PDB file of C-alpha atoms in Angstrom:
ATOM      1  CA  UNK A  17     -36.798  -6.917  94.225  1.00 67.00           C
ATOM      2  CA  UNK A  18     -36.872  -5.895  97.876  1.00 76.00           C
ATOM      3  CA  UNK A  19     -34.871  -2.757  98.691  1.00 79.00           C
ATOM      4  CA  UNK A  20     -33.753  -2.021 102.251  1.00 86.00           C
ATOM      5  CA  UNK A  21     -31.869   0.983 103.655  1.00 86.00           C
ATOM      6  CA  UNK A  22     -30.105   0.764 107.030  1.00 88.00           C
ATOM      7  CA  UNK A  23     -28.999   4.024 108.636  1.00 85.00           C
ATOM      8  CA  UNK A  24     -26.897   3.510 111.773  1.00 84.00           C
ATOM      9  CA  UNK A  25     -23.699   5.013 113.165  1.00 81.00           C
ATOM     10  CA  UNK A  26     -22.544   1.622 114.447  1.00 81.00           C
ATOM     11  CA  UNK A  27     -21.115  -0.075 111.350  1.00 82.00           C
ATOM     12  CA  UNK A  28     -20.822  -3.451 113.098  1.00 83.00           C
ATOM     13  CA  UNK A  29     -24.472  -3.466 114.120  1.00 82.00           C
ATOM     14  CA  UNK A  30     -25.618  -2.318 110.665  1.00 85.00           C
ATOM     15  CA  UNK A  31     -23.572  -5.137 109.117  1.00 85.00           C
ATOM     16  CA  UNK A  32     -25.178  -7.676 111.450  1.00 83.00           C
ATOM     17  CA  UNK A  33     -28.687  -6.523 110.481  1.00 85.00           C
ATOM     18  CA  UNK A  34     -27.713  -6.605 106.800  1.00 86.00           C
ATOM     19  CA  UNK A  35     -26.520 -10.190 107.172  1.00 85.00           C
ATOM     20  CA  UNK A  36     -29.819 -11.159 108.797  1.00 83.00           C
ATOM     21  CA  UNK A  37     -31.771  -9.663 105.888  1.00 85.00           C
ATOM     22  CA  UNK A  38     -29.476 -11.266 103.311  1.00 82.00           C
ATOM     23  CA  UNK A  39     -30.065 -14.617 105.007  1.00 80.00           C
ATOM     24  CA  UNK A  40     -33.846 -14.170 105.035  1.00 76.00           C
ATOM     25  CA  UNK A  41     -33.896 -13.186 101.337  1.00 73.00           C
ATOM     26  CA  UNK A  42     -31.253 -15.712 100.218  1.00 62.00           C
ATOM     27  CA  UNK A  43     -33.454 -17.258  97.516  1.00 49.00           C
ATOM     28  CA  UNK A  44     -35.015 -13.937  96.453  1.00 58.00           C
ATOM     29  CA  UNK A  45     -33.672 -10.704  95.017  1.00 62.00           C
ATOM     30  CA  UNK A  46     -32.836  -8.071  97.617  1.00 71.00           C
ATOM     31  CA  UNK A  47     -30.672  -4.964  97.730  1.00 76.00           C
ATOM     32  CA  UNK A  48     -29.550  -3.829 101.188  1.00 81.00           C
ATOM     33  CA  UNK A  49     -27.785  -0.465 101.482  1.00 81.00           C
ATOM     34  CA  UNK A  50     -26.045   0.692 104.655  1.00 83.00           C
ATOM     35  CA  UNK A  51     -25.452   4.318 105.645  1.00 79.00           C
ATOM     36  CA  UNK A  52     -23.230   5.598 108.437  1.00 75.00           C
ATOM     37  CA  UNK A  53     -23.897   9.320 108.025  1.00 69.00           C
ATOM     38  CA  UNK A  54     -27.101  11.259 107.435  1.00 69.00           C
ATOM     39  CA  UNK A  55     -25.805  13.309 104.477  1.00 74.00           C
ATOM     40  CA  UNK A  56     -25.556  10.308 102.185  1.00 75.00           C
ATOM     41  CA  UNK A  57     -28.948   8.838 103.004  1.00 75.00           C
ATOM     42  CA  UNK A  58     -30.636  12.251 102.702  1.00 72.00           C
ATOM     43  CA  UNK A  59     -29.011  12.667  99.299  1.00 72.00           C
ATOM     44  CA  UNK A  60     -30.214   9.258  98.111  1.00 71.00           C
ATOM     45  CA  UNK A  61     -33.700   9.605  99.593  1.00 68.00           C
ATOM     46  CA  UNK A  62     -34.225  12.903  97.787  1.00 64.00           C
ATOM     47  CA  UNK A  63     -33.716  11.069  94.481  1.00 60.00           C
ATOM     48  CA  UNK A  64     -34.885   7.498  95.014  1.00 52.00           C
ATOM     49  CA  UNK A  65     -38.488   6.547  95.839  1.00 52.00           C
ATOM     50  CA  UNK A  66     -38.073   2.789  95.569  1.00 62.00           C
ATOM     51  CA  UNK A  67     -36.858   1.857  99.060  1.00 75.00           C
ATOM     52  CA  UNK A  68     -39.237  -0.663 100.635  1.00 79.00           C
ATOM     53  CA  UNK A  69     -37.851  -0.760 104.201  1.00 86.00           C
ATOM     54  CA  UNK A  70     -36.032   1.919 106.203  1.00 87.00           C
ATOM     55  CA  UNK A  71     -34.195   0.714 109.325  1.00 89.00           C
ATOM     56  CA  UNK A  72     -32.918   3.745 111.218  1.00 87.00           C
ATOM     57  CA  UNK A  73     -31.200   4.500 114.523  1.00 85.00           C
ATOM     58  CA  UNK A  74     -33.844   6.256 116.661  1.00 83.00           C
ATOM     59  CA  UNK A  75     -31.201   8.315 118.467  1.00 79.00           C
ATOM     60  CA  UNK A  76     -29.726   9.538 115.204  1.00 75.00           C
ATOM     61  CA  UNK A  77     -33.184  10.445 113.929  1.00 73.00           C
ATOM     62  CA  UNK A  78     -33.915  12.549 117.012  1.00 74.00           C
ATOM     63  CA  UNK A  79     -30.514  14.292 116.925  1.00 71.00           C
ATOM     64  CA  UNK A  80     -31.251  15.189 113.324  1.00 66.00           C
ATOM     65  CA  UNK A  81     -34.567  16.719 114.431  1.00 56.00           C
ATOM     66  CA  UNK A  82     -36.254  13.949 112.444  1.00 60.00           C
ATOM     67  CA  UNK A  83     -34.797  15.288 109.170  1.00 70.00           C
ATOM     68  CA  UNK A  84     -34.346  11.786 107.815  1.00 73.00           C
ATOM     69  CA  UNK A  85     -37.827  10.700 108.847  1.00 76.00           C
ATOM     70  CA  UNK A  86     -39.499  13.827 107.509  1.00 73.00           C
ATOM     71  CA  UNK A  87     -37.957  13.121 104.121  1.00 71.00           C
ATOM     72  CA  UNK A  88     -38.880   9.468 104.509  1.00 70.00           C
ATOM     73  CA  UNK A  89     -42.540  10.407 104.982  1.00 69.00           C
ATOM     74  CA  UNK A  90     -42.531  12.847 102.087  1.00 68.00           C
ATOM     75  CA  UNK A  91     -40.632  10.804  99.519  1.00 65.00           C
ATOM     76  CA  UNK A  92     -41.342   7.248 100.614  1.00 66.00           C
ATOM     77  CA  UNK A  93     -44.855   7.121 102.061  1.00 64.00           C
ATOM     78  CA  UNK A  94     -45.259   3.395 101.347  1.00 67.00           C
ATOM     79  CA  UNK A  95     -41.906   2.484 102.926  1.00 79.00           C
ATOM     80  CA  UNK A  96     -41.923   0.341 106.085  1.00 85.00           C
ATOM     81  CA  UNK A  97     -40.230   1.993 109.073  1.00 87.00           C
ATOM     82  CA  UNK A  98     -38.145   0.086 111.621  1.00 89.00           C
ATOM     83  CA  UNK A  99     -36.551   1.967 114.544  1.00 88.00           C
ATOM     84  CA  UNK A 100     -33.457   0.852 116.451  1.00 86.00           C
ATOM     85  CA  UNK A 101     -33.004   1.886 120.074  1.00 85.00           C
ATOM     86  CA  UNK A 102     -29.787   1.659 122.109  1.00 80.00           C
ATOM     87  CA  UNK A 103     -31.519   1.732 125.499  1.00 76.00           C
ATOM     88  CA  UNK A 104     -34.816   0.041 124.685  1.00 72.00           C
ATOM     89  CA  UNK A 105     -36.773   3.322 124.714  1.00 78.00           C
ATOM     90  CA  UNK A 106     -38.341   5.123 121.745  1.00 81.00           C
ATOM     91  CA  UNK A 107     -39.265   8.811 121.901  1.00 80.00           C
ATOM     92  CA  UNK A 108     -43.000   9.486 121.798  1.00 83.00           C
ATOM     93  CA  UNK A 109     -42.594  11.749 118.752  1.00 78.00           C
ATOM     94  CA  UNK A 110     -41.054   8.875 116.798  1.00 80.00           C
ATOM     95  CA  UNK A 111     -43.816   6.500 117.871  1.00 81.00           C
ATOM     96  CA  UNK A 112     -46.317   8.840 116.208  1.00 78.00           C
ATOM     97  CA  UNK A 113     -44.831   7.671 112.893  1.00 77.00           C
ATOM     98  CA  UNK A 114     -46.224   4.178 113.624  1.00 78.00           C
ATOM     99  CA  UNK A 115     -43.053   2.125 113.085  1.00 84.00           C
ATOM    100  CA  UNK A 116     -43.692  -1.462 112.036  1.00 83.00           C
ATOM    101  CA  UNK A 117     -41.085  -2.765 114.480  1.00 83.00           C
ATOM    102  CA  UNK A 118     -38.691  -1.409 117.135  1.00 84.00           C
ATOM    103  CA  UNK A 119     -35.385  -3.227 117.563  1.00 82.00           C
ATOM    104  CA  UNK A 120     -33.066  -3.031 120.549  1.00 80.00           C
ATOM    105  CA  UNK A 121     -29.409  -2.764 119.644  1.00 75.00           C
ATOM    106  CA  UNK A 122     -28.317  -4.854 122.620  1.00 71.00           C
ATOM    107  CA  UNK A 123     -30.438  -7.784 121.455  1.00 65.00           C
ATOM    108  CA  UNK A 124     -28.906  -9.035 118.197  1.00 58.00           C
ATOM    109  CA  UNK A 125     -29.916 -12.641 118.721  1.00 61.00           C
ATOM    110  CA  UNK A 126     -33.257 -14.421 118.638  1.00 60.00           C
ATOM    111  CA  UNK A 127     -35.636 -11.467 119.073  1.00 67.00           C
ATOM    112  CA  UNK A 128     -34.031  -9.438 116.292  1.00 72.00           C
ATOM    113  CA  UNK A 129     -33.918 -12.460 114.010  1.00 77.00           C
ATOM    114  CA  UNK A 130     -37.660 -12.980 114.469  1.00 79.00           C
ATOM    115  CA  UNK A 131     -38.326  -9.254 114.018  1.00 81.00           C
ATOM    116  CA  UNK A 132     -36.325  -9.151 110.771  1.00 83.00           C
ATOM    117  CA  UNK A 133     -38.260 -12.161 109.491  1.00 83.00           C
ATOM    118  CA  UNK A 134     -41.508 -10.314 110.220  1.00 84.00           C
ATOM    119  CA  UNK A 135     -40.237  -7.171 108.477  1.00 85.00           C
ATOM    120  CA  UNK A 136     -39.126  -9.061 105.356  1.00 83.00           C
ATOM    121  CA  UNK A 137     -42.349 -11.077 105.162  1.00 82.00           C
ATOM    122  CA  UNK A 138     -44.520  -7.981 105.576  1.00 81.00           C
ATOM    123  CA  UNK A 139     -42.505  -5.963 103.049  1.00 80.00           C
ATOM    124  CA  UNK A 140     -42.841  -8.691 100.441  1.00 76.00           C
ATOM    125  CA  UNK A 141     -46.562  -8.993 101.157  1.00 73.00           C
ATOM    126  CA  UNK A 142     -47.029  -5.249 100.684  1.00 69.00           C
ATOM    127  CA  UNK A 143     -45.071  -5.282  97.422  1.00 68.00           C
ATOM    128  CA  UNK A 144     -47.473  -7.902  96.089  1.00 66.00           C
ATOM    129  CA  UNK A 145     -50.521  -5.840  97.018  1.00 72.00           C
ATOM    130  CA  UNK A 146     -51.836  -3.222  94.639  1.00 76.00           C
ATOM    131  CA  UNK A 147     -52.410   0.288  95.959  1.00 85.00           C
ATOM    132  CA  UNK A 148     -51.396   3.863  95.274  1.00 89.00           C
ATOM    133  CA  UNK A 149     -50.852   6.810  97.589  1.00 90.00           C
ATOM    134  CA  UNK A 150     -52.910   9.985  97.592  1.00 93.00           C
ATOM    135  CA  UNK A 151     -52.216  13.257  99.359  1.00 92.00           C
ATOM    136  CA  UNK A 152     -54.883  15.478 100.867  1.00 91.00           C
ATOM    137  CA  UNK A 153     -53.129  18.573 102.173  1.00 85.00           C
ATOM    138  CA  UNK A 154     -50.357  17.332 104.468  1.00 80.00           C
ATOM    139  CA  UNK A 155     -51.855  13.874 105.036  1.00 87.00           C
ATOM    140  CA  UNK A 156     -51.178  10.859 102.813  1.00 89.00           C
ATOM    141  CA  UNK A 157     -53.476   7.860 102.424  1.00 90.00           C
ATOM    142  CA  UNK A 158     -52.990   4.395 100.986  1.00 87.00           C
ATOM    143  CA  UNK A 159     -55.732   3.984  98.389  1.00 90.00           C
ATOM    144  CA  UNK A 160     -57.108   0.706  97.113  1.00 84.00           C
ATOM    145  CA  UNK A 161     -58.104   0.459  93.413  1.00 86.00           C
ATOM    146  CA  UNK A 162     -61.693  -0.146  94.531  1.00 84.00           C
ATOM    147  CA  UNK A 163     -61.734   3.360  96.083  1.00 89.00           C
ATOM    148  CA  UNK A 164     -60.919   5.038  92.779  1.00 94.00           C
ATOM    149  CA  UNK A 165     -63.519   6.341  90.320  1.00 95.00           C
ATOM    150  CA  UNK A 166     -61.003   7.594  87.768  1.00 97.00           C
ATOM    151  CA  UNK A 167     -57.563   9.207  87.595  1.00 97.00           C
ATOM    152  CA  UNK A 168     -56.791  12.310  85.547  1.00 97.00           C
ATOM    153  CA  UNK A 169     -53.642  14.134  84.518  1.00 96.00           C
ATOM    154  CA  UNK A 170     -52.542  17.255  86.401  1.00 94.00           C
ATOM    155  CA  UNK A 171     -49.868  19.900  85.917  1.00 89.00           C
ATOM    156  CA  UNK A 172     -47.613  18.232  88.454  1.00 89.00           C
ATOM    157  CA  UNK A 173     -48.595  14.570  88.632  1.00 94.00           C
ATOM    158  CA  UNK A 174     -52.129  13.200  88.745  1.00 96.00           C
ATOM    159  CA  UNK A 175     -55.494  13.704  90.449  1.00 97.00           C
ATOM    160  CA  UNK A 176     -57.202  10.661  91.983  1.00 97.00           C
ATOM    161  CA  UNK A 177     -60.995  10.982  91.898  1.00 96.00           C
ATOM    162  CA  UNK A 178     -62.489   8.815  94.645  1.00 95.00           C
ATOM    163  CA  UNK A 179     -65.783   7.041  95.015  1.00 91.00           C
ATOM    164  CA  UNK A 180     -67.597   9.241  97.585  1.00 90.00           C
ATOM    165  CA  UNK A 181     -69.141   6.147  99.190  1.00 86.00           C
ATOM    166  CA  UNK A 182     -65.783   4.728 100.253  1.00 85.00           C
ATOM    167  CA  UNK A 183     -63.920   5.485 103.484  1.00 81.00           C
ATOM    168  CA  UNK A 184     -61.387   7.762 101.764  1.00 85.00           C
ATOM    169  CA  UNK A 185     -64.025   9.240  99.477  1.00 88.00           C
ATOM    170  CA  UNK A 186     -65.937  10.483 102.512  1.00 88.00           C
ATOM    171  CA  UNK A 187     -62.829  12.452 103.524  1.00 88.00           C
ATOM    172  CA  UNK A 188     -62.445  14.100 100.124  1.00 91.00           C
ATOM    173  CA  UNK A 189     -63.435  13.219  96.575  1.00 92.00           C
ATOM    174  CA  UNK A 190     -60.034  14.205  95.146  1.00 95.00           C
ATOM    175  CA  UNK A 191     -56.458  13.478  96.151  1.00 96.00           C
ATOM    176  CA  UNK A 192     -53.137  14.240  94.491  1.00 95.00           C
ATOM    177  CA  UNK A 193     -50.222  12.036  93.536  1.00 94.00           C
ATOM    178  CA  UNK A 194     -46.889  13.223  92.141  1.00 92.00           C
ATOM    179  CA  UNK A 195     -46.591  10.255  89.758  1.00 92.00           C
ATOM    180  CA  UNK A 196     -47.358  10.501  86.064  1.00 93.00           C
ATOM    181  CA  UNK A 197     -50.681   9.180  84.813  1.00 95.00           C
ATOM    182  CA  UNK A 198     -48.937   6.346  82.959  1.00 92.00           C
ATOM    183  CA  UNK A 199     -47.073   5.299  86.124  1.00 91.00           C
ATOM    184  CA  UNK A 200     -50.297   5.016  88.109  1.00 93.00           C
ATOM    185  CA  UNK A 201     -51.918   3.041  85.308  1.00 91.00           C
ATOM    186  CA  UNK A 202     -48.977   0.630  85.368  1.00 85.00           C
ATOM    187  CA  UNK A 203     -49.817   0.000  89.025  1.00 85.00           C
ATOM    188  CA  UNK A 204     -53.625  -0.360  88.937  1.00 86.00           C
ATOM    189  CA  UNK A 205     -54.396  -0.963  85.257  1.00 85.00           C
ATOM    190  CA  UNK A 206     -54.841  -4.718  85.685  1.00 74.00           C
ATOM    191  CA  UNK A 207     -57.516  -4.076  88.345  1.00 78.00           C
ATOM    192  CA  UNK A 208     -60.284  -3.173  85.890  1.00 84.00           C
ATOM    193  CA  UNK A 209     -59.133   0.228  84.585  1.00 91.00           C
ATOM    194  CA  UNK A 210     -58.982   1.493  81.011  1.00 93.00           C
ATOM    195  CA  UNK A 211     -57.908   4.671  79.263  1.00 95.00           C
ATOM    196  CA  UNK A 212     -60.856   6.633  77.872  1.00 96.00           C
ATOM    197  CA  UNK A 213     -58.661   9.591  76.959  1.00 96.00           C
ATOM    198  CA  UNK A 214     -54.964  10.480  77.037  1.00 96.00           C
ATOM    199  CA  UNK A 215     -55.827  12.658  80.050  1.00 97.00           C
ATOM    200  CA  UNK A 216     -57.585  10.050  82.210  1.00 97.00           C
ATOM    201  CA  UNK A 217     -58.276   6.398  82.815  1.00 97.00           C
ATOM    202  CA  UNK A 218     -61.467   4.997  84.338  1.00 96.00           C
ATOM    203  CA  UNK A 219     -62.458   2.314  86.821  1.00 93.00           C
ATOM    204  CA  UNK A 220     -64.813   0.186  84.697  1.00 91.00           C
ATOM    205  CA  UNK A 221     -66.614  -1.037  87.803  1.00 86.00           C
ATOM    206  CA  UNK A 222     -68.169   2.401  88.288  1.00 91.00           C
ATOM    207  CA  UNK A 223     -69.427   3.002  84.735  1.00 93.00           C
ATOM    208  CA  UNK A 224     -73.206   3.525  84.925  1.00 92.00           C
ATOM    209  CA  UNK A 225     -73.886   4.325  81.264  1.00 94.00           C
ATOM    210  CA  UNK A 226     -71.740   3.915  78.158  1.00 95.00           C
ATOM    211  CA  UNK A 227     -72.728   5.421  74.823  1.00 92.00           C
ATOM    212  CA  UNK A 228     -69.601   4.832  72.768  1.00 88.00           C
ATOM    213  CA  UNK A 229     -68.516   8.480  72.904  1.00 93.00           C
ATOM    214  CA  UNK A 230     -68.890   9.114  76.628  1.00 95.00           C
ATOM    215  CA  UNK A 231     -69.449   7.415  79.969  1.00 96.00           C
ATOM    216  CA  UNK A 232     -71.456   8.389  83.008  1.00 96.00           C
ATOM    217  CA  UNK A 233     -69.795   7.336  86.234  1.00 94.00           C
ATOM    218  CA  UNK A 234     -71.563   6.196  89.386  1.00 90.00           C
ATOM    219  CA  UNK A 235     -71.002   9.598  91.016  1.00 89.00           C
ATOM    220  CA  UNK A 236     -72.647  11.405  88.091  1.00 92.00           C
ATOM    221  CA  UNK A 237     -69.430  12.478  86.351  1.00 93.00           C
ATOM    222  CA  UNK A 238     -69.662  12.590  82.545  1.00 96.00           C
ATOM    223  CA  UNK A 239     -66.403  11.747  80.766  1.00 97.00           C
ATOM    224  CA  UNK A 240     -65.876  11.789  77.015  1.00 97.00           C
ATOM    225  CA  UNK A 241     -64.073   9.016  75.152  1.00 97.00           C
ATOM    226  CA  UNK A 242     -61.522  10.200  72.629  1.00 96.00           C
ATOM    227  CA  UNK A 243     -61.395   8.777  69.120  1.00 93.00           C
ATOM    228  CA  UNK A 244     -57.878   7.489  69.641  1.00 94.00           C
ATOM    229  CA  UNK A 245     -58.948   5.491  72.707  1.00 94.00           C
ATOM    230  CA  UNK A 246     -62.440   4.487  71.545  1.00 94.00           C
ATOM    231  CA  UNK A 247     -61.705   0.996  70.180  1.00 92.00           C
ATOM    232  CA  UNK A 248     -59.395  -0.028  73.003  1.00 90.00           C
ATOM    233  CA  UNK A 249     -61.831   1.274  75.603  1.00 94.00           C
ATOM    234  CA  UNK A 250     -64.753  -0.583  74.050  1.00 92.00           C
ATOM    235  CA  UNK A 251     -62.756  -3.832  74.001  1.00 88.00           C
ATOM    236  CA  UNK A 252     -61.704  -3.359  77.624  1.00 87.00           C
ATOM    237  CA  UNK A 253     -65.278  -2.520  78.646  1.00 90.00           C
ATOM    238  CA  UNK A 254     -66.717  -5.629  76.966  1.00 85.00           C
ATOM    239  CA  UNK A 255     -63.990  -7.900  78.359  1.00 79.00           C
ATOM    240  CA  UNK A 256     -64.455  -6.561  81.865  1.00 77.00           C
ATOM    241  CA  UNK A 257     -68.201  -7.063  82.027  1.00 78.00           C
ATOM    242  CA  UNK A 258     -67.978 -10.428  80.251  1.00 67.00           C
ATOM    243  CA  UNK A 259     -65.591 -11.626  82.949  1.00 57.00           C
ATOM    244  CA  UNK A 260     -67.929 -10.272  85.659  1.00 57.00           C
ATOM    245  CA  UNK A 261     -70.866 -12.254  84.287  1.00 51.00           C
ATOM    246  CA  UNK A 262     -68.893 -15.446  83.654  1.00 42.00           C
TER     247      UNK A 262
END
């Protein structure tokens, strides 16, 4: 299901954009929410992380000192940003957020229709791709499963341990994510990961040695395998390498 939030003071324009999105997603599930004041969208954004596309009035965002967009970056780092301009100009500070598209309010016809088609197509493509987000200080990164060595539980969320040979791993070998360990496994588990312990799951691609009670990872990390996970891990390990050699 594709979820879109439109934040614009002009109710007529917001309705027109909503109708365009509804038309583009006619044969697919989509939920499009419209907001005409910042208080409501800030309230919802502070609770809901599942919005896929944010379409926001650039003028409103600047008047709000980017309050909406700051929360958007913090809570919804994988969300696609679309800015709407009344005069065709976008402030340089907003452009630093790398919006996917910029729409001009005066142009509700062909150009906006094509732009909305691009936004919908890209959003659906991104939903079908597998990745998780990691935070390193104040910067967030989109991390591919192939970048991950293993993921362990933390006091508040999870720690993503990266392969130091990858692009993100050369920045730092550890990043944080606020999601629970089980939630991250639900996202990347089908990409060759298996639980070795209730406290961590492992990327089977990077197992160098496996003794039955512990594994040595490619980066030299030694991780023990708990009794409760031993049989399932062994089955997953055998299945993974059997499929690799098939």
